[in-house]
Coordinates of C-alpha atoms and ligand atoms in Angstrom, one line a residue:
Chain A
X48 CA -41.7 57.4 132.4
X49 CA -38.1 60.3 133.1
X50 CA -34.6 59.3 131.6
X51 CA -31.5 61.6 131.8
X52 CA -28.8 60.5 129.0
X53 CA -25.2 61.2 129.7
X54 CA -26.1 64.4 130.9
X55 CA -22.6 66.8 131.9
X56 CA -23.5 70.0 134.4
X57 CA -20.7 72.5 134.9
X58 CA -20.7 75.5 137.7
X59 CA -17.8 77.2 136.0
X60 CA -15.1 75.7 136.2
X61 CA -16.4 73.3 138.7
X62 CA -18.2 70.2 137.2
X63 CA -21.2 69.1 139.1
X64 CA -22.0 66.6 137.0
X65 CA -20.1 64.2 134.8
X66 CA -21.9 61.7 132.5
X67 CA -24.8 60.3 134.6
X68 CA -27.7 58.3 133.2
X69 CA -31.0 56.5 135.2
X70 CA -33.9 56.3 134.8
X71 CA -37.5 56.7 136.6
X72 CA -40.3 53.9 135.3
X73 CA -43.5 55.2 135.9
X74 CA -45.5 54.4 138.8
X75 CA -42.1 54.2 140.7
X76 CA -39.7 55.1 144.1
X77 CA -36.7 55.9 142.5
X78 CA -34.0 56.9 145.3
X79 CA -30.7 59.2 145.0
X80 CA -28.3 58.9 147.4
X81 CA -25.2 60.1 147.9
X82 CA -22.9 62.2 150.0
X83 CA -23.5 65.8 150.5
X84 CA -21.7 67.4 147.5
X85 CA -22.1 65.1 144.9
X86 CA -24.4 66.4 142.5
X87 CA -27.9 65.1 144.0
X88 CA -29.8 68.3 144.1
X89 CA -27.9 69.9 140.8
X90 CA -29.3 67.0 138.8
X91 CA -32.7 67.4 140.1
X92 CA -32.7 71.3 138.8
X93 CA -31.3 70.3 136.2
X94 CA -34.4 68.2 135.7
X95 CA -36.7 70.6 136.5
X96 CA -35.3 73.4 134.0
X97 CA -33.7 75.4 136.9
X98 CA -30.5 74.7 135.7
X99 CA -29.0 74.5 132.3
X100 CA -26.8 71.4 131.4
X101 CA -23.9 71.8 129.1
X102 CA -24.4 68.8 127.4
X103 CA -26.6 65.4 127.0
X104 CA -30.4 64.9 127.2
X105 CA -33.6 65.2 129.9
X106 CA -36.8 62.7 127.9
X107 CA -39.9 62.9 129.5
X108 CA -42.2 60.2 127.9
X109 CA -39.6 60.0 124.9
X110 CA -40.0 63.9 124.4
X111 CA -37.3 65.9 124.9
X112 CA -37.3 68.2 126.9
X113 CA -33.5 69.4 127.5
X114 CA -33.6 72.7 126.0
X115 CA -37.6 73.5 127.3
X116 CA -38.0 75.9 130.4
X117 CA -39.1 75.3 134.1
X118 CA -42.6 76.0 133.4
X119 CA -43.4 73.5 130.4
X120 CA -42.2 70.8 132.6
X121 CA -44.5 71.9 135.1
X122 CA -47.1 71.4 132.6
X123 CA -46.0 68.3 131.3
X124 CA -46.4 66.9 135.1
X125 CA -43.1 67.0 137.0
X126 CA -42.9 68.8 140.4
X127 CA -39.7 69.9 142.2
X128 CA -40.2 70.0 146.3
X129 CA -36.9 72.0 146.2
X130 CA -33.7 71.2 148.9
X131 CA -34.2 73.8 151.9
X132 CA -38.5 73.5 151.5
X133 CA -38.3 77.6 149.8
X134 CA -42.0 78.2 151.2
X135 CA -42.5 81.3 150.0
X136 CA -42.3 82.6 153.9
X137 CA -44.8 85.9 154.1
X138 CA -47.7 84.9 152.8
X139 CA -49.7 82.4 153.9
X140 CA -50.3 78.6 153.4
X141 CA -53.3 78.5 151.3
X142 CA -51.3 81.1 148.9
X143 CA -48.5 78.7 148.8
X144 CA -50.8 76.1 147.8
X145 CA -52.3 77.5 145.2
X146 CA -49.2 78.9 144.2
X147 CA -48.7 75.6 143.2
X148 CA -51.6 75.2 141.6
X149 CA -50.8 78.5 139.3
X150 CA -51.0 76.9 135.5
X151 CA -53.7 75.2 135.9
X152 CA -57.1 76.5 135.3
X153 CA -59.4 74.0 136.5
X154 CA -61.4 75.5 138.9
X155 CA -63.0 72.2 140.5
X156 CA -59.9 69.6 140.0
X157 CA -57.8 72.7 141.9
X158 CA -60.6 72.4 145.1
X159 CA -59.6 68.5 144.7
X160 CA -56.7 68.9 145.2
X161 CA -56.4 71.3 147.5
X162 CA -59.1 68.9 149.8
X163 CA -56.7 66.6 149.0
X164 CA -54.0 67.9 150.5
X165 CA -55.7 68.8 153.8
X166 CA -56.0 65.6 154.2
X167 CA -52.5 63.8 153.6
X168 CA -51.5 66.6 155.8
X169 CA -53.9 68.1 158.5
X170 CA -51.6 70.4 159.9
X171 CA -52.1 72.7 156.9
X172 CA -55.4 73.1 157.4
X173 CA -55.2 73.7 160.3
X174 CA -52.9 76.5 159.7
X175 CA -53.9 77.1 156.7
X176 CA -54.0 81.0 156.7
X177 CA -51.0 81.7 158.7
X178 CA -48.0 82.8 156.9
X179 CA -45.3 80.3 155.8
X180 CA -42.6 81.5 157.4
X181 CA -44.0 81.0 160.8
X182 CA -44.3 77.3 160.4
X183 CA -42.4 74.8 162.0
X184 CA -39.6 72.7 159.9
X185 CA -41.6 70.1 159.7
X186 CA -44.9 71.7 158.5
X187 CA -43.0 73.8 156.3
X188 CA -41.8 70.3 154.8
X189 CA -45.4 69.4 154.4
X190 CA -46.2 72.8 152.7
X191 CA -42.9 72.3 150.4
X192 CA -44.4 69.2 149.5
X193 CA -48.4 69.7 149.3
X194 CA -47.2 72.7 147.4
X195 CA -45.3 70.6 144.9
X196 CA -48.4 68.6 144.5
X197 CA -51.4 70.8 143.6
X198 CA -50.0 70.9 139.8
X199 CA -51.0 67.4 140.2
X200 CA -47.9 66.2 138.8
X201 CA -47.7 63.0 137.0
X202 CA -43.8 63.0 139.1
X203 CA -42.8 64.1 141.4
X204 CA -39.5 65.6 142.9
X205 CA -38.5 65.4 146.2
X206 CA -35.2 66.7 148.2
X207 CA -33.7 65.5 151.1
X208 CA -37.7 65.9 152.2
X209 CA -36.5 64.2 155.9
X210 CA -33.9 67.1 156.6
X211 CA -33.4 68.8 160.4
X212 CA -36.6 66.6 161.3
X213 CA -37.0 64.8 164.7
X214 CA -37.6 60.8 163.5
X215 CA -40.9 60.5 164.1
X216 CA -41.5 63.0 161.5
X217 CA -39.1 61.4 159.3
X218 CA -41.3 58.6 159.5
X219 CA -44.3 60.1 159.0
X220 CA -42.5 62.2 155.5
X221 CA -41.5 58.5 154.3
X222 CA -45.3 57.0 155.2
X223 CA -46.7 60.0 153.3
X224 CA -44.5 60.0 150.4
X225 CA -46.0 56.2 149.7
X226 CA -48.9 57.7 149.8
X227 CA -48.8 59.9 147.5
X228 CA -47.1 56.7 145.5
X229 CA -50.0 54.6 145.9
X230 CA -52.0 57.5 143.9
X231 CA -49.8 56.7 141.2
X232 CA -47.7 59.7 141.6
X233 CA -43.8 58.6 140.2
X234 CA -41.8 59.7 142.5
X235 CA -37.4 60.7 142.4
X236 CA -36.4 60.9 146.0
X237 CA -33.3 62.8 147.2
X238 CA -31.8 61.2 150.5
X239 CA -29.5 61.5 152.7
X240 CA -31.3 59.2 155.1
X241 CA -30.3 56.5 152.9
X242 CA -32.1 53.3 154.9
X243 CA -35.3 54.7 154.6
X244 CA -34.9 56.1 151.2
X245 CA -33.3 52.1 149.8
X246 CA -36.9 50.3 152.1
X247 CA -39.3 52.3 150.3
X248 CA -37.2 52.8 146.3
X249 CA -38.3 50.9 143.8
X250 CA -34.8 51.3 142.4
X251 CA -32.0 53.4 143.7
X252 CA -28.6 55.3 141.9
X253 CA -25.9 55.9 144.7
X254 CA -24.2 59.1 143.1
X255 CA -20.3 60.3 144.8
X256 CA -18.6 63.6 143.3
X257 CA -20.7 64.1 140.0
X258 CA -21.4 59.7 138.7
X259 CA -23.4 57.7 139.2
X260 CA -21.5 54.6 140.9
X261 CA -23.9 52.1 142.1
X262 CA -27.6 50.9 140.9
X263 CA -29.9 48.6 141.7
X264 CA -33.0 47.5 143.2
X265 CA -33.6 48.6 147.1
X266 CA -33.3 45.9 148.4
X267 CA -30.2 44.4 146.9
X268 CA -28.2 47.9 147.5
X269 CA -29.5 47.0 150.9
X270 CA -27.6 44.3 150.6
X271 CA -24.8 45.5 149.8
X272 CA -21.4 45.5 151.0
X273 CA -20.3 48.9 150.3
X274 CA -23.0 50.3 150.5
X275 CA -23.7 49.3 154.3
X276 CA -20.2 50.5 155.1
X277 CA -20.6 53.8 153.0
X278 CA -24.0 55.2 153.8
X279 CA -25.9 52.4 156.5
X280 CA -23.4 53.4 159.0
X281 CA -21.9 49.7 159.0
Chain B
X33 CA -47.3 131.4 166.5
X34 CA -48.7 129.5 164.4
X35 CA -51.7 129.7 162.9
X36 CA -53.5 126.3 162.2
X37 CA -54.7 127.3 158.9
X38 CA -51.2 128.1 157.7
X39 CA -50.6 124.6 159.0
X40 CA -53.4 123.0 157.8
X41 CA -52.4 124.5 153.8
X42 CA -49.2 122.9 154.4
X43 CA -51.0 119.7 155.8
X44 CA -52.9 119.9 152.8
X45 CA -49.3 120.7 150.4
X46 CA -47.6 118.4 152.0
X47 CA -49.8 115.6 151.0
X48 CA -49.7 116.9 147.2
X49 CA -46.2 116.7 147.0
X50 CA -46.3 113.5 149.1
X51 CA -48.5 112.3 146.3
X52 CA -46.1 112.2 143.6
X53 CA -42.7 110.9 145.9
X54 CA -44.9 108.4 146.8
X55 CA -45.6 107.2 143.0
X56 CA -42.3 107.4 141.9
X57 CA -41.1 105.2 145.2
X58 CA -43.6 102.7 144.4
X59 CA -41.5 102.0 141.2
X60 CA -38.2 102.1 142.8
X61 CA -39.3 99.9 145.6
X62 CA -41.4 97.3 143.5
X63 CA -38.1 97.1 141.2
X64 CA -36.3 96.3 144.0
X65 CA -37.9 93.9 145.7
X66 CA -38.1 91.7 142.9
X67 CA -34.7 92.4 141.2
X68 CA -33.1 94.0 144.5
X69 CA -31.9 96.7 141.8
X70 CA -32.3 100.0 142.7
X71 CA -33.3 101.5 139.9
X72 CA -31.7 104.7 139.0
X73 CA -32.9 105.5 135.7
X74 CA -36.3 105.6 137.2
X75 CA -35.6 109.8 138.1
X76 CA -35.2 109.2 134.4
X77 CA -38.8 107.8 133.4
X78 CA -40.4 110.1 135.6
X79 CA -39.1 113.3 133.5
X80 CA -39.6 111.7 130.6
X81 CA -43.6 111.6 131.6
X82 CA -43.6 115.3 132.3
X83 CA -42.3 115.8 128.6
X84 CA -44.8 113.6 127.2
X85 CA -47.8 115.6 128.9
X86 CA -46.1 118.8 127.8
X87 CA -46.8 117.7 124.7
X88 CA -49.4 116.0 124.5
X89 CA -51.2 118.9 126.1
X90 CA -48.8 121.5 124.3
X91 CA -49.1 120.6 120.6
X92 CA -51.5 117.4 120.4
X93 CA -53.6 119.4 122.6
X94 CA -55.2 116.6 124.1
X95 CA -56.5 117.2 127.1
X96 CA -55.2 116.3 130.6
X97 CA -55.9 112.7 131.0
X98 CA -55.7 111.4 127.3
X99 CA -52.4 113.3 128.1
X100 CA -51.6 111.5 131.0
X101 CA -52.3 107.9 130.2
X102 CA -50.4 108.9 126.6
X103 CA -47.2 109.8 129.3
X104 CA -47.9 106.5 131.6
X105 CA -48.2 104.5 128.6
X106 CA -45.0 105.7 126.5
X107 CA -42.7 105.2 130.2
X108 CA -44.4 101.6 130.0
X109 CA -42.6 100.8 126.8
X110 CA -39.4 102.9 127.6
X111 CA -39.2 100.9 131.1
X112 CA -39.9 98.1 129.7
X113 CA -37.1 98.5 126.8
X114 CA -34.5 99.5 129.1
X115 CA -35.2 96.6 131.1
X116 CA -34.9 93.9 128.2
X117 CA -31.8 96.0 127.0
X118 CA -30.1 97.1 129.9
X119 CA -30.9 95.2 132.9
X120 CA -32.0 91.3 131.9
X121 CA -28.7 90.6 130.3
X122 CA -27.2 91.3 133.9
X123 CA -29.8 89.5 135.7
X124 CA -26.5 87.4 136.6
X125 CA -23.8 89.6 137.1
X126 CA -23.4 90.9 140.7
X127 CA -25.4 93.7 142.2
X128 CA -22.4 96.3 141.3
X129 CA -22.3 95.7 137.9
X130 CA -25.9 96.5 137.8
X131 CA -26.2 99.6 139.9
X132 CA -23.5 101.0 137.6
X133 CA -25.5 100.1 134.6
X134 CA -28.7 101.7 136.2
X135 CA -26.0 104.8 136.6
X136 CA -26.0 105.0 133.1
X137 CA -28.9 104.1 132.3
X138 CA -30.2 107.8 133.8
X139 CA -27.2 109.4 132.3
X140 CA -28.3 108.6 129.1
X141 CA -32.1 109.4 129.7
X142 CA -31.1 112.8 130.8
X143 CA -29.0 113.6 128.7
X144 CA -30.2 111.9 125.9
X145 CA -33.7 114.5 126.1
X146 CA -31.6 117.5 126.7
X147 CA -29.7 116.5 123.2
X148 CA -33.4 116.5 122.3
X149 CA -35.7 119.2 123.6
X150 CA -32.3 121.4 125.0
X151 CA -31.6 122.0 128.1
X152 CA -34.4 125.1 128.7
X153 CA -37.1 125.0 130.9
X154 CA -40.7 124.4 129.5
X155 CA -43.4 125.7 131.2
X156 CA -46.5 123.2 131.3
X157 CA -49.6 123.9 130.2
X158 CA -52.3 125.4 132.7
X159 CA -55.1 123.3 133.2
X160 CA -58.4 125.1 132.3
X161 CA -62.2 125.1 133.3
X162 CA -62.9 123.2 136.3
X163 CA -59.7 121.6 136.4
X164 CA -57.6 125.3 137.3
X165 CA -60.1 126.3 140.0
X166 CA -59.4 127.1 143.2
X167 CA -61.5 127.4 146.1
X168 CA -60.6 128.9 150.1
X169 CA -62.0 126.0 153.3
X170 CA -62.2 127.3 156.6
X171 CA -58.9 130.1 156.2
X172 CA -57.2 127.6 153.8
X173 CA -56.8 127.4 150.0
X174 CA -57.1 124.2 148.0
X175 CA -56.6 124.4 144.2
X176 CA -59.2 122.2 142.1
X177 CA -54.8 120.8 140.9
X178 CA -54.3 119.7 144.6
X179 CA -57.3 117.7 145.2
X180 CA -56.9 115.8 141.0
X181 CA -53.3 114.3 142.3
X182 CA -54.6 113.3 145.4
X183 CA -57.4 111.1 143.9
X184 CA -55.4 110.2 140.8
X185 CA -52.7 108.8 143.2
X186 CA -54.5 107.0 145.1
X187 CA -56.3 105.1 142.4
X188 CA -53.9 104.5 141.3
X189 CA -52.1 103.3 144.9
X190 CA -55.4 101.2 145.0
X191 CA -55.3 99.8 141.9
X192 CA -51.8 98.7 142.4
X193 CA -53.0 96.9 145.6
X194 CA -55.8 95.4 144.0
X195 CA -53.5 94.0 140.8
X196 CA -50.3 92.5 143.7
X197 CA -53.4 91.0 145.9
X198 CA -55.7 89.9 143.6
X199 CA -54.6 89.0 139.8
X200 CA -52.8 86.1 139.1
X201 CA -49.7 88.7 138.4
X202 CA -49.7 89.8 141.8
X203 CA -49.1 86.7 142.9
X204 CA -46.4 85.7 140.7
X205 CA -45.0 89.2 141.4
X206 CA -44.8 88.5 145.0
X207 CA -44.0 85.1 144.3
X208 CA -40.9 86.3 142.2
X209 CA -39.8 88.8 145.0
X210 CA -40.2 86.4 147.8
X211 CA -37.8 83.3 145.6
X212 CA -36.8 83.5 141.6
X213 CA -36.5 79.4 142.3
X214 CA -39.1 78.4 144.1
X215 CA -41.4 80.6 141.6
X216 CA -40.1 78.5 138.6
X217 CA -41.1 75.7 140.3
X218 CA -44.6 76.7 140.1
X219 CA -44.4 77.2 136.5
X220 CA -44.4 81.0 136.7
X221 CA -42.6 83.1 133.9
X222 CA -40.0 84.9 136.2
X223 CA -38.5 87.1 132.8
X224 CA -42.7 87.5 132.4
X225 CA -42.8 89.0 135.7
X226 CA -40.6 90.9 135.9
X227 CA -40.8 92.8 133.1
X228 CA -44.2 93.5 134.1
X229 CA -42.8 94.8 137.1
X230 CA -40.8 97.3 135.8
X231 CA -44.1 98.5 133.1
X232 CA -46.3 99.0 136.6
X233 CA -43.5 101.0 137.7
X234 CA -42.5 103.0 134.6
X235 CA -46.3 103.8 134.4
X236 CA -46.4 105.4 138.0
X237 CA -43.3 107.3 136.9
X238 CA -44.7 108.3 134.1
X239 CA -48.3 109.4 136.1
X240 CA -46.0 111.4 138.6
X241 CA -44.3 113.2 135.7
X242 CA -46.9 115.0 134.4
X243 CA -48.5 115.4 138.1
X244 CA -45.2 117.5 138.7
X245 CA -45.5 119.2 135.8
X246 CA -49.1 120.7 136.5
X247 CA -48.5 121.4 139.7
X248 CA -44.7 123.2 139.4
X249 CA -45.5 124.3 135.9
X250 CA -42.2 123.7 134.4
X251 CA -40.4 120.9 133.3
X252 CA -36.6 120.7 132.4
X253 CA -34.5 118.1 131.3
X254 CA -32.7 117.4 134.3
X255 CA -35.8 117.5 136.7
X256 CA -36.1 114.0 138.0
X257 CA -32.7 113.9 139.6
X258 CA -33.3 114.9 142.5
X259 CA -37.2 113.7 143.1
X260 CA -35.8 110.5 142.1
X261 CA -33.3 110.7 144.7
X262 CA -36.2 111.3 147.2
X263 CA -38.5 109.0 146.0
X264 CA -35.4 106.6 147.0
X265 CA -34.8 107.6 150.3
X266 CA -38.5 107.8 150.9
X267 CA -38.4 103.6 149.8
X268 CA -35.6 103.0 152.0
X269 CA -37.7 104.9 154.9
X270 CA -41.0 103.2 154.3
X271 CA -38.3 100.2 154.0
X272 CA -37.4 98.8 150.8
X273 CA -39.3 96.4 148.6
X274 CA -42.5 96.9 150.3
X275 CA -45.2 98.8 148.9
X276 CA -47.2 99.5 151.6
X277 CA -43.8 101.2 152.6
X278 CA -42.9 103.0 149.6
X279 CA -46.6 104.7 149.6
X280 CA -45.5 105.9 154.1
X281 CA -42.6 106.9 152.5
X282 CA -43.8 109.1 150.2
X283 CA -45.5 110.6 152.0
X284 CA -42.9 111.5 154.7
X285 CA -40.6 113.1 152.8
X286 CA -43.4 115.1 151.4
X287 CA -44.5 116.3 154.0
X288 CA -40.7 116.5 156.0
X289 CA -39.8 118.9 152.9
X290 CA -42.9 121.1 152.8
X291 CA -42.8 122.0 156.3
X292 CA -39.2 122.8 156.8
X293 CA -39.4 124.9 153.4
X294 CA -42.7 126.4 155.4
X295 CA -41.5 127.0 158.9
X296 CA -37.9 126.7 158.7
X297 CA -35.3 127.5 155.3
X298 CA -36.3 126.2 152.0
X299 CA -32.7 126.0 151.8
X300 CA -32.2 122.7 154.5
X301 CA -34.8 121.2 152.6
X302 CA -32.7 119.0 150.9
X303 CA -29.7 118.9 153.8
X304 CA -33.1 117.7 156.2
X305 CA -34.2 114.6 153.5
X306 CA -30.9 112.9 153.0
X307 CA -30.1 113.6 156.7
X308 CA -33.1 111.2 157.4
X309 CA -31.6 108.5 154.7
X310 CA -28.7 108.7 156.7
X311 CA -30.4 108.4 160.5
X312 CA -32.7 105.2 159.0
X313 CA -29.7 103.6 157.9
X314 CA -28.2 104.1 160.9
X315 CA -30.7 103.2 163.0
X316 CA -33.3 101.3 161.4
X317 CA -31.4 99.8 157.7
X318 CA -34.8 97.7 157.0
X319 CA -37.0 101.0 157.0
X320 CA -40.2 101.9 159.1
X321 CA -42.1 98.4 158.0
X322 CA -38.7 95.8 157.5
X323 CA -37.8 93.6 159.3
X324 CA -34.0 93.8 160.2
X325 CA -32.9 90.1 159.2
X326 CA -29.4 89.4 157.9
X327 CA -28.9 88.9 154.2
X328 CA -30.0 85.4 153.1
X329 CA -27.1 84.2 151.0
Ligands
ADP220 N1 -24.6 77.7 142.9 C1 -23.9 76.8 142.6 N2 -22.6 77.5 142.5 C2 -21.0 76.7 142.1 N3 -21.1 75.2 142.9 C3 -22.0 74.5 142.9 C4 -23.1 75.4 142.8 N4 -24.4 74.7 143.3 C5 -23.7 73.1 143.8 N5 -22.9 73.5 143.0 C6 -21.5 72.0 143.5 O1 -21.3 71.3 143.3 C7 -21.8 70.2 143.8 C8 -22.6 69.1 143.6 O2 -24.2 69.9 144.2 P1 -25.3 69.3 144.8 O3 -26.0 69.1 143.6 O4 -25.4 70.4 146.1 O5 -25.1 68.3 145.8 P2 -25.5 67.2 146.6 O6 -27.1 67.5 146.8 O7 -25.2 65.8 146.3 O8 -24.9 67.6 148.1 C9 -20.5 70.4 144.8 O9 -19.3 70.5 144.2 C10 -21.8 71.9 145.0 O10 -20.2 72.8 145.9
MG221 MG1 -28.8 68.4 147.8

């Protein structure tokens, strides 16, 4: 279980996150939705160790990991497919995937996971020798997710995986997220596409300007009038 | 009329000088590739390499190869120390702050060294035995020294390529130079990867210092300034941040310099090299192998 307690994050004088708390239970899909600039990305970056918080706690299975390195968090089972995909453009698809397994030593396990990623994303297999920068946006997103899976995470952070993708591809990505979750990987999902996210989420948090304003099960939030108005287009 | 033997002689001299520039340019380009810093202290490290080699050969009398290794080792430690003390605290500062610091470090190394060893020019010990041989091939002279410089340079470049392409740390270096955050998310220790990059670049500069010492036989505390700048130009010419670019650029600049001296006027040697820099920056700022992309924010 991942738990964030009373977290504050600043960029200089800007308070991007103002005391949020949230929980991600094992095996769940939890989504964090909210408008642009609400602080969703910053929350994930802080949880994965890229950004230091001003105060508050991050707990992974009751272990306080607030002041640990990103490297340690990867070792402990956190993996993060960041906003904007951030694949290594001049490296091949295969090299990108191998980097996802950077901290692992179990050759057999890596091989098995590579096979699994190729099964999830056959396109990546076709293009494994191609450099990542030449892939389409959708393929890059698949690579970013596949790369994140290569560390065999217990909890996977996905930051707007559907951003900029054609509707059909968005469907496909959501199907795959469910698929990954069904094999036991916990998922913390950030989405602009609130209705899709709420449909697959066990639990959801809504952020506004650095705070969590509403939370509840995906089904509950989909019924909420406020949410409908603000995020689901009526 | 230009004699072919004479021309070949110049080519060979150009390759020798180019080897030295290439070794120094590699350090510039690797450090730039990974932290976008033009490490102006790099010429100073090269100079220290020359002095360590000098002291090892002259006073410790441990022979050429052990001296070369000692110089590489000391320069590695020096480069890593500079990175830790001077650059690491500025990791999130503006690039201009780091650049000014690099110039400061460069002056500190040069004049600090001058304080200890005096400004005098010192003569490098001559190599003896097989390494001192010269022989004529066709109509031109090849010295074993030049062969040695070329062989050592190629061997070091080969090792570098293997390291960067095949090893775990090499992959980490490439990942960090492409995207630090993404590299960190892979579990790569970004700080130690940067340190390692400085270590390798400095070792190569140290080797270049010893090679230039035995080739030109005289050294002084400011000897790193000009070659440092020229190696930087070589790196820019090839495409800064790109390892093969630094190799090509190094040989190109070395060749140009030798040809201008040999067939033109050695007075214009430096002007031509700096002219090349200006030309590259105007025509193709990304360098020979670089892609002309706008810098991403
Ligand atoms: N590197 C940064 N420097 C300064 N401010 C930032 C930085 N990153 C994010 N912010 C600010 O923090 C707030 C939250 O941003 P972000 O976490 O990216 O929101 P979201 O992902 O919900 O769109 C915004 O006001 C944004 O301008
Ligand atoms: Mg965001």
